[in-house]
């Protein structure tokens, strides 16, 4: 009985930990983003109404960091899995960076938005964006100066939840990589998947808040654990 017998549909959840070795800060580590910034000041709709410049400056810097970062072996391994896995696969990322795609993965869903996307709150258009928003550039579609980062802030509904729940309901295997399990609804996906009969695996640097919910937890850096796991899966 091989490890992957009976496994056809895989859902993978990734968090900030998978991009840490690409030089992008996580949120809740000692040197995490939330150490320097209060969530209430930079990551809520209220904060944006109160001080749009502070919020735009915060995300302009994050956009710059994303553009300067490179995929690491964990991203590369998941891109290989995406290319070679014949069954269903969905990489649900909480990350706003595009390192999964730059590594070559295509079955990727950004549930918390994307740093390289700007959203016009006047005409609802979304635009690939690599520049800044602090200087209030006009929307390329309607000309209004009402572009905001296309990011899901605290208190807002994550994107494509229907598609995520449908994939979790069909999953035979759920894998969580580089996330602390501190933020819902993502932190509840393991229970969702398990309730539909999926096997569950966690790959993380340290035990997370949700570790006890997983069938198996492996501890270590993603750049080592993920390629090893993908080698096992693809045999
Ligand atoms: N390899 C594997 N795991 C790592 C690595 C690494 N190199 N470095 C850190 N980690 C793990 C940490 O142990 C931690 O459990 O990654 C996790 C990062 O946790 P958080 O900083 O809380 O980030 P994340 O879980 O992605 O946050 C969820 O919260 O702030 C919001 O919207 C934001 O999407 C984010 C959400």
Short mmCIF file of N, CA and C and ligand atoms in Angstrom, two decimals, residues 15-18 20-21 26-29 34 94-95 112 152 154 178-183 203-208 220-223, ligand 1:
data_model
loop_
_atom_site.label_atom_id
_atom_site.label_comp_id
_atom_site.label_asym_id
_atom_site.label_seq_id
_atom_site.Cartn_x
_atom_site.Cartn_y
_atom_site.Cartn_z
N UNK A 15 1.23 29.56 3.20
CA UNK A 15 1.26 30.81 3.95
C UNK A 15 2.62 31.46 3.84
N UNK A 16 2.81 32.51 4.62
CA UNK A 16 4.01 33.35 4.52
C UNK A 16 5.30 32.55 4.70
N UNK A 17 5.22 31.42 5.42
CA UNK A 17 6.44 30.64 5.67
C UNK A 17 7.07 30.09 4.40
N UNK A 18 6.26 29.84 3.34
CA UNK A 18 6.84 29.28 2.12
C UNK A 18 7.66 30.33 1.38
N UNK A 20 9.34 32.81 3.10
CA UNK A 20 10.33 33.38 4.03
C UNK A 20 11.75 33.24 3.49
N UNK A 21 12.05 32.09 2.90
CA UNK A 21 13.41 31.87 2.39
C UNK A 21 13.66 32.58 1.06
N UNK A 26 7.56 37.14 7.23
CA UNK A 26 6.27 36.57 7.64
C UNK A 26 5.58 37.61 8.51
N UNK A 27 4.48 37.26 9.14
CA UNK A 27 3.69 38.24 9.89
C UNK A 27 3.93 38.17 11.38
N UNK A 28 4.03 36.94 11.93
CA UNK A 28 3.97 36.79 13.38
C UNK A 28 5.26 36.31 14.00
N UNK A 29 6.34 36.29 13.21
CA UNK A 29 7.64 35.92 13.77
C UNK A 29 8.18 37.13 14.56
N UNK A 34 3.89 42.23 11.58
CA UNK A 34 2.97 42.75 12.59
C UNK A 34 3.70 43.19 13.85
N UNK A 94 -2.41 32.05 0.82
CA UNK A 94 -2.77 33.25 1.59
C UNK A 94 -1.82 34.39 1.22
N UNK A 95 -0.77 34.06 0.47
CA UNK A 95 0.28 35.03 0.15
C UNK A 95 -0.14 35.95 -0.99
N UNK A 112 -6.26 35.85 -0.43
CA UNK A 112 -6.12 37.15 0.24
C UNK A 112 -5.68 38.25 -0.72
N UNK A 152 -7.15 41.46 0.47
CA UNK A 152 -8.27 41.21 1.39
C UNK A 152 -7.82 41.62 2.78
N UNK A 154 -8.42 42.59 6.95
CA UNK A 154 -9.17 42.01 8.06
C UNK A 154 -10.57 42.60 8.07
N UNK A 178 3.80 26.26 5.73
CA UNK A 178 4.25 27.59 6.11
C UNK A 178 3.17 28.54 6.59
N UNK A 179 2.25 28.04 7.41
CA UNK A 179 1.24 28.93 7.97
C UNK A 179 1.04 28.63 9.45
N UNK A 180 0.74 29.66 10.24
CA UNK A 180 0.67 29.54 11.70
C UNK A 180 -0.69 29.08 12.19
N UNK A 181 -1.70 29.07 11.27
CA UNK A 181 -3.02 28.64 11.72
C UNK A 181 -3.68 29.67 12.62
N UNK A 182 -3.26 30.93 12.48
CA UNK A 182 -3.78 32.00 13.35
C UNK A 182 -4.97 32.72 12.74
N UNK A 183 -5.18 32.55 11.43
CA UNK A 183 -6.20 33.36 10.74
C UNK A 183 -7.23 32.49 10.04
N UNK A 203 3.47 20.82 6.78
CA UNK A 203 4.90 21.03 6.61
C UNK A 203 5.18 22.44 7.11
N UNK A 204 5.92 22.56 8.22
CA UNK A 204 6.09 23.88 8.83
C UNK A 204 7.40 23.93 9.62
N UNK A 205 7.91 25.15 9.81
CA UNK A 205 9.17 25.30 10.55
C UNK A 205 9.00 24.89 12.01
N UNK A 206 7.85 25.20 12.57
CA UNK A 206 7.55 24.89 13.97
C UNK A 206 6.09 24.47 14.07
N UNK A 207 5.70 23.86 15.18
CA UNK A 207 4.30 23.46 15.34
C UNK A 207 3.43 24.70 15.24
N UNK A 208 2.28 24.56 14.59
CA UNK A 208 1.37 25.71 14.44
C UNK A 208 0.22 25.57 15.43
N UNK A 220 10.47 21.67 9.72
CA UNK A 220 11.72 22.04 9.06
C UNK A 220 11.47 23.16 8.06
N UNK A 221 12.52 23.65 7.39
CA UNK A 221 12.33 24.72 6.41
C UNK A 221 11.63 24.21 5.15
N UNK A 222 10.74 25.01 4.59
CA UNK A 222 9.97 24.60 3.41
C UNK A 222 10.88 24.23 2.24
N UNK A 223 12.01 24.92 2.11
CA UNK A 223 12.90 24.67 0.97
C UNK A 223 13.46 23.25 1.00
N1 LIG B 1 9.67 27.12 6.20
C1 LIG B 1 8.48 26.64 6.68
N2 LIG B 1 7.68 27.33 7.54
C2 LIG B 1 8.12 28.53 7.95
C3 LIG B 1 9.37 29.08 7.51
C4 LIG B 1 10.15 28.32 6.60
N3 LIG B 1 11.32 28.77 6.14
N4 LIG B 1 9.53 30.30 8.13
C5 LIG B 1 8.45 30.49 8.91
N5 LIG B 1 7.61 29.42 8.81
C6 LIG B 1 6.31 29.23 9.48
C7 LIG B 1 6.25 29.79 10.89
O1 LIG B 1 6.65 28.81 11.82
C8 LIG B 1 4.78 30.16 11.03
O2 LIG B 1 4.04 29.06 11.55
O3 LIG B 1 5.37 29.96 8.74
C9 LIG B 1 4.32 30.43 9.59
C10 LIG B 1 4.06 31.90 9.27
O4 LIG B 1 2.98 32.32 10.05
P1 LIG B 1 2.41 33.82 9.93
O5 LIG B 1 3.52 34.78 10.01
O6 LIG B 1 1.31 33.92 10.93
O7 LIG B 1 1.83 33.90 8.44
P2 LIG B 1 0.50 33.26 7.82
O8 LIG B 1 0.09 32.03 8.55
O9 LIG B 1 0.68 33.16 6.38
O10 LIG B 1 -0.58 34.43 8.14
C11 LIG B 1 -1.90 34.24 7.72
O11 LIG B 1 -2.47 36.46 8.38
O12 LIG B 1 -1.60 38.52 8.58
C12 LIG B 1 -2.51 37.79 7.88
O13 LIG B 1 -3.37 38.03 5.68
C13 LIG B 1 -2.21 37.74 6.39
O14 LIG B 1 -2.17 35.86 4.90
C14 LIG B 1 -1.79 36.30 6.17
C15 LIG B 1 -2.51 35.56 7.29
#
